[in-house]
Amino acid sequence: MILPQEFTAYTSNLFGTGRWEHFMQSFSHETPVSVRLNPWKTSANPFPQSEPIPWCRQGFWLKERPHFTADPLFHAGVYYVQEAASLFLDYVLQQAVTAPVSALDLCAAPGGKSTLMRAALPDGSMLVSNEIDLRRAHILLENILKQGHSGVLVTHNAPKDFAKTNLIFDVILADVPCSGEGLFRRDPAAVKEWSPQNVRFCAQRQRQILRAIWPCLKDGGLLIYSTCTFNTYENEENVRWIAEELGAEILSVPVLPEWKIAGSLLADYHQPVYRFIPGTTRSEGLFMALLRKRGQTNAFSTRPSFLREQLKKYPFLHLLYDGLPLPQTKGREQIPSVAQALSLSVRETDFPRSELSKEDALRYLHREALVLPAATPRGFVLVTYQGHPLGFVKNLGDRANNLYPKPWAIRRL
């Protein structure tokens, strides 16, 4: 891998000789493959040849990369393919949040941290999962629906839009857009797009995002700030700016030495921050810091049970999904939705079910017509794989019309 000269000069000095050598050696190794199980849909690990990730209760490293697209369990939301370092969020939330909260994932697409966040938060919590880019927001929505939990609302808004409301959150995750240095090993395009100018641009944009959303965080509330980049401009220096300019205390999270997570790399700055560096940690790159907001202007947050209702009061907020899986109306007919199929609230008695073989499950995910067993009732049928719902068909007897969402369909290889 040929890295930009300016990146090499800066980052080798930042890391120091040992970490830099290990980082460069990591380019000659396969990138680690990891998954996170959905605790609401399975308690059994479908990957017997796997190794637990110590900072995430449902995280596992795999020995090799399977063909995830050809696994119906992946599409059923039984697990999520997620980079190991980002799973550190589970550990941070375990340490910091012990009671139900109203939470916001501000820059949520494609949904890995949002689905993890809702799984990690205490029962009774409510999460708003937001993405400013509409195309990415629909990818986020797909992943949220596959997770199946009703305590997640999906929105498509800019940070400044939330600041126009009276919504106040207990916890905000700001996994901000960054220069992507931590993606260099697995994404050559990130190398081509890197420049010192882009680093500075990202650092300033991150501050704009944080300043815009800051009024929506409760006094005493928690901000989790993260990037997938290495430089101090977007990391330590922005954390220091949050603390000094916006008013926050930087909190410590106890970690084990064997995890090999680095602390601050900014000279003479010794606040607790957490860095995952490829070659040192078994992961790609990640930076994370936990902060508590100071002040006494908004002592009360929006109660989790009221969050859905409150969110709907603001017509300028684009609500893509309110967490309630409802049927679709087409003429006089009520057509069950894929959100209903994948929801954790669906009951065995709600719809007739038909269990599919793996071959038929893949046909379904390709949006091909199926023929169900002769005893299957006519009408809308919930199809499952290994007991896990995938979606609906309309059974006509001689064939079953496929109702799997067209944008979600997988391609034949």
mmCIF file of C-alpha atoms in Angstrom:
data_model
loop_
_atom_site.group_PDB
_atom_site.id
_atom_site.type_symbol
_atom_site.label_atom_id
_atom_site.label_comp_id
_atom_site.label_asym_id
_atom_site.label_seq_id
_atom_site.Cartn_x
_atom_site.Cartn_y
_atom_site.Cartn_z
ATOM 1 C CA MET A 1 0.000 0.000 0.000
ATOM 2 C CA ILE A 2 1.419 3.391 -1.047
ATOM 3 C CA LEU A 3 0.286 6.013 1.450
ATOM 4 C CA PRO A 4 0.333 9.795 0.922
ATOM 5 C CA GLN A 5 3.703 11.259 1.872
ATOM 6 C CA GLU A 6 2.204 13.900 4.174
ATOM 7 C CA PHE A 7 0.134 11.255 5.957
ATOM 8 C CA THR A 8 3.191 9.055 6.451
ATOM 9 C CA ALA A 9 5.336 11.893 7.807
ATOM 10 C CA TYR A 10 2.674 13.096 10.253
ATOM 11 C CA THR A 11 1.266 9.752 11.414
ATOM 12 C CA SER A 12 4.606 7.943 11.833
ATOM 13 C CA ASN A 13 5.678 10.741 14.163
ATOM 14 C CA LEU A 14 2.327 10.627 15.974
ATOM 15 C CA PHE A 15 2.376 6.851 16.493
ATOM 16 C CA GLY A 16 6.054 6.478 17.312
ATOM 17 C CA THR A 17 8.367 3.879 15.790
ATOM 18 C CA GLY A 18 6.850 0.717 17.288
ATOM 19 C CA ARG A 19 3.208 1.481 16.577
ATOM 20 C CA TRP A 20 4.017 2.752 13.086
ATOM 21 C CA GLU A 21 5.923 -0.420 12.192
ATOM 22 C CA HIS A 22 3.046 -2.582 13.414
ATOM 23 C CA PHE A 23 0.584 -0.400 11.513
ATOM 24 C CA MET A 24 2.507 -0.795 8.250
ATOM 25 C CA GLN A 25 2.847 -4.544 8.789
ATOM 26 C CA SER A 26 -0.945 -4.774 9.170
ATOM 27 C CA PHE A 27 -1.356 -3.993 5.450
ATOM 28 C CA SER A 28 0.167 -7.375 4.603
ATOM 29 C CA HIS A 29 -2.374 -9.251 6.746
ATOM 30 C CA GLU A 30 -6.030 -10.036 6.170
ATOM 31 C CA THR A 31 -8.329 -7.541 7.843
ATOM 32 C CA PRO A 32 -10.133 -9.081 10.836
ATOM 33 C CA VAL A 33 -13.742 -10.153 10.216
ATOM 34 C CA SER A 34 -16.201 -9.702 13.051
ATOM 35 C CA VAL A 35 -19.920 -9.886 13.699
ATOM 36 C CA ARG A 36 -22.300 -8.844 16.459
ATOM 37 C CA LEU A 37 -25.269 -11.034 17.331
ATOM 38 C CA ASN A 38 -28.719 -9.518 17.760
ATOM 39 C CA PRO A 39 -29.513 -10.479 21.382
ATOM 40 C CA TRP A 40 -33.270 -10.231 20.786
ATOM 41 C CA LYS A 41 -33.242 -12.699 17.921
ATOM 42 C CA THR A 42 -30.719 -15.295 19.033
ATOM 43 C CA SER A 43 -28.871 -16.586 22.037
ATOM 44 C CA ALA A 44 -26.986 -19.149 19.958
ATOM 45 C CA ASN A 45 -23.871 -18.209 17.988
ATOM 46 C CA PRO A 46 -24.311 -19.386 14.360
ATOM 47 C CA PHE A 47 -20.510 -19.231 13.925
ATOM 48 C CA PRO A 48 -19.005 -22.108 15.954
ATOM 49 C CA GLN A 49 -15.483 -21.329 14.751
ATOM 50 C CA SER A 50 -15.336 -17.873 16.304
ATOM 51 C CA GLU A 51 -13.644 -16.020 19.142
ATOM 52 C CA PRO A 52 -15.359 -13.605 21.577
ATOM 53 C CA ILE A 53 -14.441 -9.928 21.360
ATOM 54 C CA PRO A 54 -13.752 -8.925 24.980
ATOM 55 C CA TRP A 55 -15.210 -5.411 24.841
ATOM 56 C CA CYS A 56 -18.570 -6.451 23.352
ATOM 57 C CA ARG A 57 -20.960 -8.986 24.858
ATOM 58 C CA GLN A 58 -22.341 -10.150 21.496
ATOM 59 C CA GLY A 59 -19.197 -9.585 19.382
ATOM 60 C CA PHE A 60 -17.130 -12.338 17.737
ATOM 61 C CA TRP A 61 -14.101 -12.523 15.473
ATOM 62 C CA LEU A 62 -14.448 -15.071 12.653
ATOM 63 C CA LYS A 63 -11.615 -17.202 11.338
ATOM 64 C CA GLU A 64 -12.525 -16.355 7.750
ATOM 65 C CA ARG A 65 -15.027 -14.207 5.896
ATOM 66 C CA PRO A 66 -18.173 -16.129 4.884
ATOM 67 C CA HIS A 67 -20.405 -15.058 2.014
ATOM 68 C CA PHE A 68 -22.750 -13.066 4.241
ATOM 69 C CA THR A 69 -25.072 -12.066 1.394
ATOM 70 C CA ALA A 70 -25.912 -15.733 0.826
ATOM 71 C CA ASP A 71 -26.881 -16.304 4.461
ATOM 72 C CA PRO A 72 -30.615 -15.809 5.155
ATOM 73 C CA LEU A 73 -29.856 -15.330 8.869
ATOM 74 C CA PHE A 74 -28.000 -12.131 7.995
ATOM 75 C CA HIS A 75 -31.058 -10.774 6.176
ATOM 76 C CA ALA A 76 -33.316 -11.847 9.041
ATOM 77 C CA GLY A 77 -31.355 -9.566 11.382
ATOM 78 C CA VAL A 78 -29.921 -12.389 13.492
ATOM 79 C CA TYR A 79 -26.472 -10.764 13.320
ATOM 80 C CA TYR A 80 -24.754 -7.683 11.922
ATOM 81 C CA VAL A 81 -21.347 -7.607 10.249
ATOM 82 C CA GLN A 82 -19.453 -4.971 12.202
ATOM 83 C CA GLU A 83 -15.838 -3.926 12.646
ATOM 84 C CA ALA A 84 -14.411 -4.952 16.025
ATOM 85 C CA ALA A 85 -13.210 -1.524 17.168
ATOM 86 C CA SER A 86 -16.651 0.044 16.711
ATOM 87 C CA LEU A 87 -18.017 -2.596 19.093
ATOM 88 C CA PHE A 88 -16.201 -0.771 21.899
ATOM 89 C CA LEU A 89 -19.334 1.372 22.057
ATOM 90 C CA ASP A 90 -21.079 -1.537 23.787
ATOM 91 C CA TYR A 91 -18.514 -1.478 26.589
ATOM 92 C CA VAL A 92 -18.692 2.309 26.982
ATOM 93 C CA LEU A 93 -22.481 2.240 27.247
ATOM 94 C CA GLN A 94 -22.337 -0.593 29.794
ATOM 95 C CA GLN A 95 -20.091 1.524 31.992
ATOM 96 C CA ALA A 96 -21.896 4.846 31.570
ATOM 97 C CA VAL A 97 -25.647 4.186 31.214
ATOM 98 C CA THR A 98 -27.556 2.233 33.852
ATOM 99 C CA ALA A 99 -31.128 3.595 33.631
ATOM 100 C CA PRO A 100 -33.573 4.119 30.713
ATOM 101 C CA VAL A 101 -32.623 7.111 28.546
ATOM 102 C CA SER A 102 -33.665 9.134 25.535
ATOM 103 C CA ALA A 103 -30.771 8.815 23.094
ATOM 104 C CA LEU A 104 -29.769 10.207 19.708
ATOM 105 C CA ASP A 105 -27.388 8.668 17.207
ATOM 106 C CA LEU A 106 -26.734 11.782 15.151
ATOM 107 C CA CYS A 107 -24.774 10.396 12.167
ATOM 108 C CA ALA A 108 -26.142 6.881 12.144
ATOM 109 C CA ALA A 109 -25.867 5.300 8.660
ATOM 110 C CA PRO A 110 -25.409 2.512 7.829
ATOM 111 C CA GLY A 111 -26.707 1.511 11.253
ATOM 112 C CA GLY A 112 -24.080 -0.616 12.986
ATOM 113 C CA LYS A 113 -23.614 1.667 15.966
ATOM 114 C CA SER A 114 -27.356 2.401 16.191
ATOM 115 C CA THR A 115 -28.329 -1.263 16.331
ATOM 116 C CA LEU A 116 -25.555 -1.875 18.851
ATOM 117 C CA MET A 117 -26.591 1.176 20.871
ATOM 118 C CA ARG A 118 -30.213 0.113 21.221
ATOM 119 C CA ALA A 119 -29.135 -3.389 22.228
ATOM 120 C CA ALA A 120 -26.775 -1.958 24.854
ATOM 121 C CA LEU A 121 -29.153 0.608 26.381
ATOM 122 C CA PRO A 122 -31.314 -0.393 29.359
ATOM 123 C CA ASP A 123 -34.877 -1.596 28.812
ATOM 124 C CA GLY A 124 -37.276 1.307 28.477
ATOM 125 C CA SER A 125 -34.848 3.466 26.516
ATOM 126 C CA MET A 126 -35.741 5.106 23.201
ATOM 127 C CA LEU A 127 -33.271 5.871 20.423
ATOM 128 C CA VAL A 128 -33.562 8.346 17.561
ATOM 129 C CA SER A 129 -31.351 7.106 14.735
ATOM 130 C CA ASN A 130 -30.632 9.977 12.334
ATOM 131 C CA GLU A 131 -28.865 10.353 8.993
ATOM 132 C CA ILE A 132 -28.636 13.582 6.997
ATOM 133 C CA ASP A 133 -28.048 11.925 3.599
ATOM 134 C CA LEU A 134 -31.328 10.520 2.245
ATOM 135 C CA ARG A 135 -29.819 7.605 0.301
ATOM 136 C CA ARG A 136 -27.850 6.502 3.339
ATOM 137 C CA ALA A 137 -30.899 7.098 5.548
ATOM 138 C CA HIS A 138 -32.792 4.403 3.622
ATOM 139 C CA ILE A 139 -29.907 1.972 4.157
ATOM 140 C CA LEU A 140 -30.077 2.871 7.837
ATOM 141 C CA LEU A 141 -33.819 2.223 7.860
ATOM 142 C CA GLU A 142 -33.355 -1.231 6.337
ATOM 143 C CA ASN A 143 -30.869 -2.220 9.029
ATOM 144 C CA ILE A 144 -33.040 -0.825 11.821
ATOM 145 C CA LEU A 145 -36.060 -2.769 10.552
ATOM 146 C CA LYS A 146 -34.041 -5.977 10.381
ATOM 147 C CA GLN A 147 -33.012 -5.484 13.998
ATOM 148 C CA GLY A 148 -36.705 -5.549 14.873
ATOM 149 C CA HIS A 149 -36.826 -3.409 18.019
ATOM 150 C CA SER A 150 -39.680 -0.916 18.319
ATOM 151 C CA GLY A 151 -37.631 1.457 20.498
ATOM 152 C CA VAL A 152 -35.831 3.018 17.533
ATOM 153 C CA LEU A 153 -37.106 5.956 15.461
ATOM 154 C CA VAL A 154 -35.403 6.751 12.135
ATOM 155 C CA THR A 155 -35.053 10.362 10.989
ATOM 156 C CA HIS A 156 -33.420 12.204 8.095
ATOM 157 C CA ASN A 157 -32.314 15.620 9.312
ATOM 158 C CA ALA A 158 -29.411 18.012 9.794
ATOM 159 C CA PRO A 159 -28.159 18.650 13.345
ATOM 160 C CA LYS A 160 -29.475 22.214 13.192
ATOM 161 C CA ASP A 161 -32.998 20.852 12.671
ATOM 162 C CA PHE A 162 -32.969 19.209 16.114
ATOM 163 C CA ALA A 163 -31.763 22.472 17.634
ATOM 164 C CA LYS A 164 -35.037 24.100 16.500
ATOM 165 C CA THR A 165 -37.011 21.735 18.743
ATOM 166 C CA ASN A 166 -37.497 21.318 22.469
ATOM 167 C CA LEU A 167 -36.140 17.771 22.344
ATOM 168 C CA ILE A 168 -33.499 17.131 24.988
ATOM 169 C CA PHE A 169 -31.529 13.872 25.042
ATOM 170 C CA ASP A 170 -29.757 12.082 27.888
ATOM 171 C CA VAL A 171 -27.173 10.544 25.536
ATOM 172 C CA ILE A 172 -25.922 11.657 22.117
ATOM 173 C CA LEU A 173 -23.604 9.601 19.962
ATOM 174 C CA ALA A 174 -21.715 11.746 17.444
ATOM 175 C CA ASP A 175 -19.846 9.329 15.187
ATOM 176 C CA VAL A 176 -18.928 12.243 12.973
ATOM 177 C CA PRO A 177 -17.918 12.255 9.283
ATOM 178 C CA CYS A 178 -14.128 12.232 9.172
ATOM 179 C CA SER A 179 -11.100 11.911 6.896
ATOM 180 C CA GLY A 180 -11.248 8.125 7.190
ATOM 181 C CA GLU A 181 -7.605 7.300 7.883
ATOM 182 C CA GLY A 182 -8.700 4.291 9.914
ATOM 183 C CA LEU A 183 -10.267 2.784 6.780
ATOM 184 C CA PHE A 184 -7.095 2.740 4.693
ATOM 185 C CA ARG A 185 -6.556 -1.017 5.063
ATOM 186 C CA ARG A 186 -9.954 -2.049 3.742
ATOM 187 C CA ASP A 187 -10.886 0.894 1.488
ATOM 188 C CA PRO A 188 -8.301 2.060 -1.080
ATOM 189 C CA ALA A 189 -10.683 4.867 -2.095
ATOM 190 C CA ALA A 190 -10.165 6.430 1.338
ATOM 191 C CA VAL A 191 -6.433 6.690 0.575
ATOM 192 C CA LYS A 192 -7.095 8.484 -2.715
ATOM 193 C CA GLU A 193 -9.475 10.960 -1.086
ATOM 194 C CA TRP A 194 -7.108 11.866 1.763
ATOM 195 C CA SER A 195 -5.367 15.240 1.899
ATOM 196 C CA PRO A 196 -4.183 17.610 4.662
ATOM 197 C CA GLN A 197 -6.806 20.074 3.453
ATOM 198 C CA ASN A 198 -9.562 17.488 3.870
ATOM 199 C CA VAL A 199 -8.350 16.725 7.402
ATOM 200 C CA ARG A 200 -8.683 20.407 8.334
ATOM 201 C CA PHE A 201 -12.056 20.659 6.591
ATOM 202 C CA CYS A 202 -13.368 17.616 8.483
ATOM 203 C CA ALA A 203 -12.130 18.961 11.817
ATOM 204 C CA GLN A 204 -14.009 22.227 11.294
ATOM 205 C CA ARG A 205 -17.161 20.496 10.058
ATOM 206 C CA GLN A 206 -17.111 18.255 13.133
ATOM 207 C CA ARG A 207 -17.082 21.336 15.363
ATOM 208 C CA GLN A 208 -20.008 22.805 13.449
ATOM 209 C CA ILE A 209 -21.971 19.575 13.961
ATOM 210 C CA LEU A 210 -21.182 19.479 17.663
ATOM 211 C CA ARG A 211 -22.022 23.136 18.253
ATOM 212 C CA ALA A 212 -25.359 22.698 16.447
ATOM 213 C CA ILE A 213 -26.457 19.668 18.474
ATOM 214 C CA TRP A 214 -25.086 20.748 21.852
ATOM 215 C CA PRO A 215 -28.308 22.522 23.013
ATOM 216 C CA CYS A 216 -30.136 19.192 22.583
ATOM 217 C CA LEU A 217 -27.991 17.427 25.187
ATOM 218 C CA LYS A 218 -29.233 17.511 28.773
ATOM 219 C CA ASP A 219 -27.036 19.153 31.377
ATOM 220 C CA GLY A 220 -25.268 16.223 32.957
ATOM 221 C CA GLY A 221 -25.983 14.227 29.789
ATOM 222 C CA LEU A 222 -23.409 12.154 27.944
ATOM 223 C CA LEU A 223 -21.782 12.807 24.583
ATOM 224 C CA ILE A 224 -19.933 9.923 22.952
ATOM 225 C CA TYR A 225 -17.616 11.381 20.315
ATOM 226 C CA SER A 226 -16.006 9.053 17.791
ATOM 227 C CA THR A 227 -14.195 9.002 14.460
ATOM 228 C CA CYS A 228 -12.488 6.392 12.303
ATOM 229 C CA THR A 229 -9.374 8.501 11.787
ATOM 230 C CA PHE A 230 -5.975 8.924 13.473
ATOM 231 C CA ASN A 231 -4.890 12.578 13.430
ATOM 232 C CA THR A 232 -5.185 14.722 16.546
ATOM 233 C CA TYR A 233 -6.970 17.584 14.729
ATOM 234 C CA GLU A 234 -10.153 15.531 14.427
ATOM 235 C CA ASN A 235 -9.634 13.676 17.705
ATOM 236 C CA GLU A 236 -7.856 15.014 20.808
ATOM 237 C CA GLU A 237 -7.985 18.636 19.683
ATOM 238 C CA ASN A 238 -11.708 18.432 19.028
ATOM 239 C CA VAL A 239 -12.308 16.749 22.387
ATOM 240 C CA ARG A 240 -10.370 19.536 24.082
ATOM 241 C CA TRP A 241 -12.442 22.081 22.120
ATOM 242 C CA ILE A 242 -15.699 20.446 23.275
ATOM 243 C CA ALA A 243 -14.561 20.550 26.894
ATOM 244 C CA GLU A 244 -13.307 24.124 26.838
ATOM 245 C CA GLU A 245 -15.611 25.806 24.331
ATOM 246 C CA LEU A 246 -18.913 23.978 24.848
ATOM 247 C CA GLY A 247 -18.407 23.021 28.484
ATOM 248 C CA ALA A 248 -17.866 19.348 29.290
ATOM 249 C CA GLU A 249 -16.031 16.994 31.586
ATOM 250 C CA ILE A 250 -14.045 14.208 29.923
ATOM 251 C CA LEU A 251 -14.851 10.893 31.598
ATOM 252 C CA SER A 252 -12.646 7.869 32.066
ATOM 253 C CA VAL A 253 -13.659 4.336 31.076
ATOM 254 C CA PRO A 254 -11.672 1.489 32.683
ATOM 255 C CA VAL A 255 -10.091 -0.770 30.053
ATOM 256 C CA LEU A 256 -7.824 -3.799 30.327
ATOM 257 C CA PRO A 257 -4.146 -3.542 29.266
ATOM 258 C CA GLU A 258 -4.389 -6.679 27.127
ATOM 259 C CA TRP A 259 -6.858 -4.903 24.828
ATOM 260 C CA LYS A 260 -3.920 -2.689 23.740
ATOM 261 C CA ILE A 261 -6.072 0.406 23.368
ATOM 262 C CA ALA A 262 -3.926 3.532 23.120
ATOM 263 C CA GLY A 263 -4.645 6.759 24.983
ATOM 264 C CA SER A 264 -3.973 10.345 23.946
ATOM 265 C CA LEU A 265 -1.226 10.866 21.377
ATOM 266 C CA LEU A 266 -1.308 14.651 21.590
ATOM 267 C CA ALA A 267 1.764 16.032 23.370
ATOM 268 C CA ASP A 268 1.037 17.310 26.893
ATOM 269 C CA TYR A 269 -2.628 16.280 26.670
ATOM 270 C CA HIS A 270 -3.401 13.475 29.110
ATOM 271 C CA GLN A 271 -7.187 13.312 29.186
ATOM 272 C CA PRO A 272 -8.776 9.842 28.882
ATOM 273 C CA VAL A 273 -9.447 9.009 25.233
ATOM 274 C CA TYR A 274 -9.412 5.646 23.455
ATOM 275 C CA ARG A 275 -7.639 4.749 20.204
ATOM 276 C CA PHE A 276 -7.699 1.530 18.237
ATOM 277 C CA ILE A 277 -4.715 1.277 15.872
ATOM 278 C CA PRO A 278 -4.450 -1.550 13.301
ATOM 279 C CA GLY A 279 -1.455 -3.732 14.005
ATOM 280 C CA THR A 280 -1.640 -2.916 17.714
ATOM 281 C CA THR A 281 -5.289 -3.750 18.281
ATOM 282 C CA ARG A 282 -7.103 -6.483 16.365
ATOM 283 C CA SER A 283 -9.234 -4.033 14.474
ATOM 284 C CA GLU A 284 -9.370 -1.153 12.064
ATOM 285 C CA GLY A 285 -8.937 2.432 13.299
ATOM 286 C CA LEU A 286 -11.229 4.092 15.836
ATOM 287 C CA PHE A 287 -11.092 7.027 18.247
ATOM 288 C CA MET A 288 -13.647 7.468 21.027
ATOM 289 C CA ALA A 289 -14.152 9.798 23.978
ATOM 290 C CA LEU A 290 -16.900 10.034 26.607
ATOM 291 C CA LEU A 291 -17.908 13.482 27.887
ATOM 292 C CA ARG A 292 -20.468 14.836 30.361
ATOM 293 C CA LYS A 293 -22.107 18.196 29.671
ATOM 294 C CA ARG A 294 -21.781 20.902 32.280
ATOM 295 C CA GLY A 295 -24.430 23.565 32.991
ATOM 296 C CA GLN A 296 -27.864 24.121 34.503
ATOM 297 C CA THR A 297 -30.068 25.377 31.674
ATOM 298 C CA ASN A 298 -31.963 22.203 30.686
ATOM 299 C CA ALA A 299 -32.028 19.928 33.705
ATOM 300 C CA PHE A 300 -34.709 17.635 32.264
ATOM 301 C CA SER A 301 -34.587 15.464 29.165
ATOM 302 C CA THR A 302 -37.474 14.288 27.015
ATOM 303 C CA ARG A 303 -38.834 11.145 28.672
ATOM 304 C CA PRO A 304 -38.241 8.014 26.556
ATOM 305 C CA SER A 305 -41.948 7.142 26.599
ATOM 306 C CA PHE A 306 -42.823 10.600 25.214
ATOM 307 C CA LEU A 307 -40.094 10.794 22.581
ATOM 308 C CA ARG A 308 -42.134 9.356 19.704
ATOM 309 C CA GLU A 309 -45.033 11.701 20.401
ATOM 310 C CA GLN A 310 -42.773 14.726 20.836
ATOM 311 C CA LEU A 311 -40.829 14.024 17.657
ATOM 312 C CA LYS A 312 -44.036 14.048 15.606
ATOM 313 C CA LYS A 313 -44.866 17.571 16.817
ATOM 314 C CA TYR A 314 -42.237 19.086 14.496
ATOM 315 C CA PRO A 315 -43.265 18.821 10.816
ATOM 316 C CA PHE A 316 -39.815 19.942 9.642
ATOM 317 C CA LEU A 317 -38.309 16.791 11.153
ATOM 318 C CA HIS A 318 -38.359 14.060 8.509
ATOM 319 C CA LEU A 319 -39.499 10.927 10.315
ATOM 320 C CA LEU A 320 -38.849 7.868 8.157
ATOM 321 C CA TYR A 321 -39.973 5.322 10.748
ATOM 322 C CA ASP A 322 -41.732 5.790 14.084
ATOM 323 C CA GLY A 323 -40.900 2.357 15.457
ATOM 324 C CA LEU A 324 -44.450 1.068 14.980
ATOM 325 C CA PRO A 325 -44.625 -1.780 12.414
ATOM 326 C CA LEU A 326 -47.883 -1.238 10.535
ATOM 327 C CA PRO A 327 -49.421 -2.731 7.370
ATOM 328 C CA GLN A 328 -49.530 -0.877 4.085
ATOM 329 C CA THR A 329 -52.834 0.141 2.528
ATOM 330 C CA LYS A 330 -53.308 -0.546 -1.173
ATOM 331 C CA GLY A 331 -56.813 0.288 -2.311
ATOM 332 C CA ARG A 332 -59.097 -1.598 0.069
ATOM 333 C CA GLU A 333 -56.464 -4.155 0.947
ATOM 334 C CA GLN A 334 -54.220 -4.135 4.013
ATOM 335 C CA ILE A 335 -50.844 -5.596 3.014
ATOM 336 C CA PRO A 336 -48.591 -6.687 5.869
ATOM 337 C CA SER A 337 -45.253 -4.888 5.794
ATOM 338 C CA VAL A 338 -41.722 -6.198 6.069
ATOM 339 C CA ALA A 339 -41.448 -4.128 9.259
ATOM 340 C CA GLN A 340 -44.187 -6.316 10.752
ATOM 341 C CA ALA A 341 -42.440 -9.478 9.617
ATOM 342 C CA LEU A 342 -39.092 -8.538 11.152
ATOM 343 C CA SER A 343 -40.475 -6.904 14.295
ATOM 344 C CA LEU A 344 -39.796 -8.492 17.661
ATOM 345 C CA SER A 345 -43.460 -7.884 18.455
ATOM 346 C CA VAL A 346 -44.744 -10.312 15.785
ATOM 347 C CA ARG A 347 -46.428 -13.311 17.447
ATOM 348 C CA GLU A 348 -46.635 -16.903 16.288
ATOM 349 C CA THR A 349 -50.418 -16.569 15.976
ATOM 350 C CA ASP A 350 -50.460 -13.272 14.049
ATOM 351 C CA PHE A 351 -49.943 -14.814 10.582
ATOM 352 C CA PRO A 352 -49.736 -18.252 8.993
ATOM 353 C CA ARG A 353 -46.106 -19.299 8.673
ATOM 354 C CA SER A 354 -44.118 -21.363 6.208
ATOM 355 C CA GLU A 355 -40.595 -22.528 6.946
ATOM 356 C CA LEU A 356 -38.224 -22.321 3.939
ATOM 357 C CA SER A 357 -35.166 -24.330 3.054
ATOM 358 C CA LYS A 358 -31.991 -22.352 2.491
ATOM 359 C CA GLU A 359 -32.459 -22.669 -1.271
ATOM 360 C CA ASP A 360 -36.024 -21.332 -1.107
ATOM 361 C CA ALA A 361 -35.020 -18.637 1.382
ATOM 362 C CA LEU A 362 -32.458 -17.370 -1.127
ATOM 363 C CA ARG A 363 -35.081 -17.495 -3.874
ATOM 364 C CA TYR A 364 -37.276 -15.351 -1.658
ATOM 365 C CA LEU A 365 -34.457 -12.858 -1.024
ATOM 366 C CA HIS A 366 -33.945 -12.665 -4.811
ATOM 367 C CA ARG A 367 -37.659 -11.755 -5.059
ATOM 368 C CA GLU A 368 -38.518 -14.863 -7.044
ATOM 369 C CA ALA A 369 -41.930 -16.549 -6.869
ATOM 370 C CA LEU A 370 -42.227 -19.542 -4.554
ATOM 371 C CA VAL A 371 -44.442 -22.591 -4.351
ATOM 372 C CA LEU A 372 -45.397 -23.339 -0.761
ATOM 373 C CA PRO A 373 -46.593 -26.719 0.573
ATOM 374 C CA ALA A 374 -50.150 -27.618 -0.462
ATOM 375 C CA ALA A 375 -51.468 -27.345 3.096
ATOM 376 C CA THR A 376 -50.328 -23.717 3.431
ATOM 377 C CA PRO A 377 -53.320 -21.337 3.849
ATOM 378 C CA ARG A 378 -54.136 -18.948 1.011
ATOM 379 C CA GLY A 379 -53.450 -15.256 1.503
ATOM 380 C CA PHE A 380 -50.619 -13.540 3.329
ATOM 381 C CA VAL A 381 -48.046 -15.905 4.782
ATOM 382 C CA LEU A 382 -44.961 -15.114 6.846
ATOM 383 C CA VAL A 383 -41.967 -17.038 5.519
ATOM 384 C CA THR A 384 -39.187 -18.038 7.897
ATOM 385 C CA TYR A 385 -35.722 -19.580 7.825
ATOM 386 C CA GLN A 386 -34.592 -21.609 10.841
ATOM 387 C CA GLY A 387 -37.573 -20.083 12.615
ATOM 388 C CA HIS A 388 -36.568 -16.479 11.897
ATOM 389 C CA PRO A 389 -39.000 -14.338 9.858
ATOM 390 C CA LEU A 390 -37.783 -12.974 6.514
ATOM 391 C CA GLY A 391 -40.931 -11.311 5.135
ATOM 392 C CA PHE A 392 -44.285 -12.004 3.513
ATOM 393 C CA VAL A 393 -45.665 -13.711 0.429
ATOM 394 C CA LYS A 394 -49.207 -13.794 -0.869
ATOM 395 C CA ASN A 395 -50.000 -17.461 -1.351
ATOM 396 C CA LEU A 396 -52.260 -18.161 -4.330
ATOM 397 C CA GLY A 397 -51.956 -21.937 -4.154
ATOM 398 C CA ASP A 398 -50.123 -22.721 -7.391
ATOM 399 C CA ARG A 399 -47.574 -20.033 -6.544
ATOM 400 C CA ALA A 400 -46.801 -17.425 -3.902
ATOM 401 C CA ASN A 401 -46.232 -13.824 -4.946
ATOM 402 C CA ASN A 402 -43.091 -12.408 -3.387
ATOM 403 C CA LEU A 403 -43.581 -9.278 -1.215
ATOM 404 C CA TYR A 404 -39.932 -8.786 -0.241
ATOM 405 C CA PRO A 405 -39.002 -5.086 -0.738
ATOM 406 C CA LYS A 406 -37.486 -4.552 -4.159
ATOM 407 C CA PRO A 407 -34.640 -2.256 -2.932
ATOM 408 C CA TRP A 408 -33.543 -4.973 -0.489
ATOM 409 C CA ALA A 409 -33.415 -7.826 -3.014
ATOM 410 C CA ILE A 410 -30.065 -9.562 -3.405
ATOM 411 C CA ARG A 411 -28.555 -10.340 -6.797
ATOM 412 C CA ARG A 412 -27.797 -13.739 -8.239
ATOM 413 C CA LEU A 413 -24.052 -14.395 -8.459
#
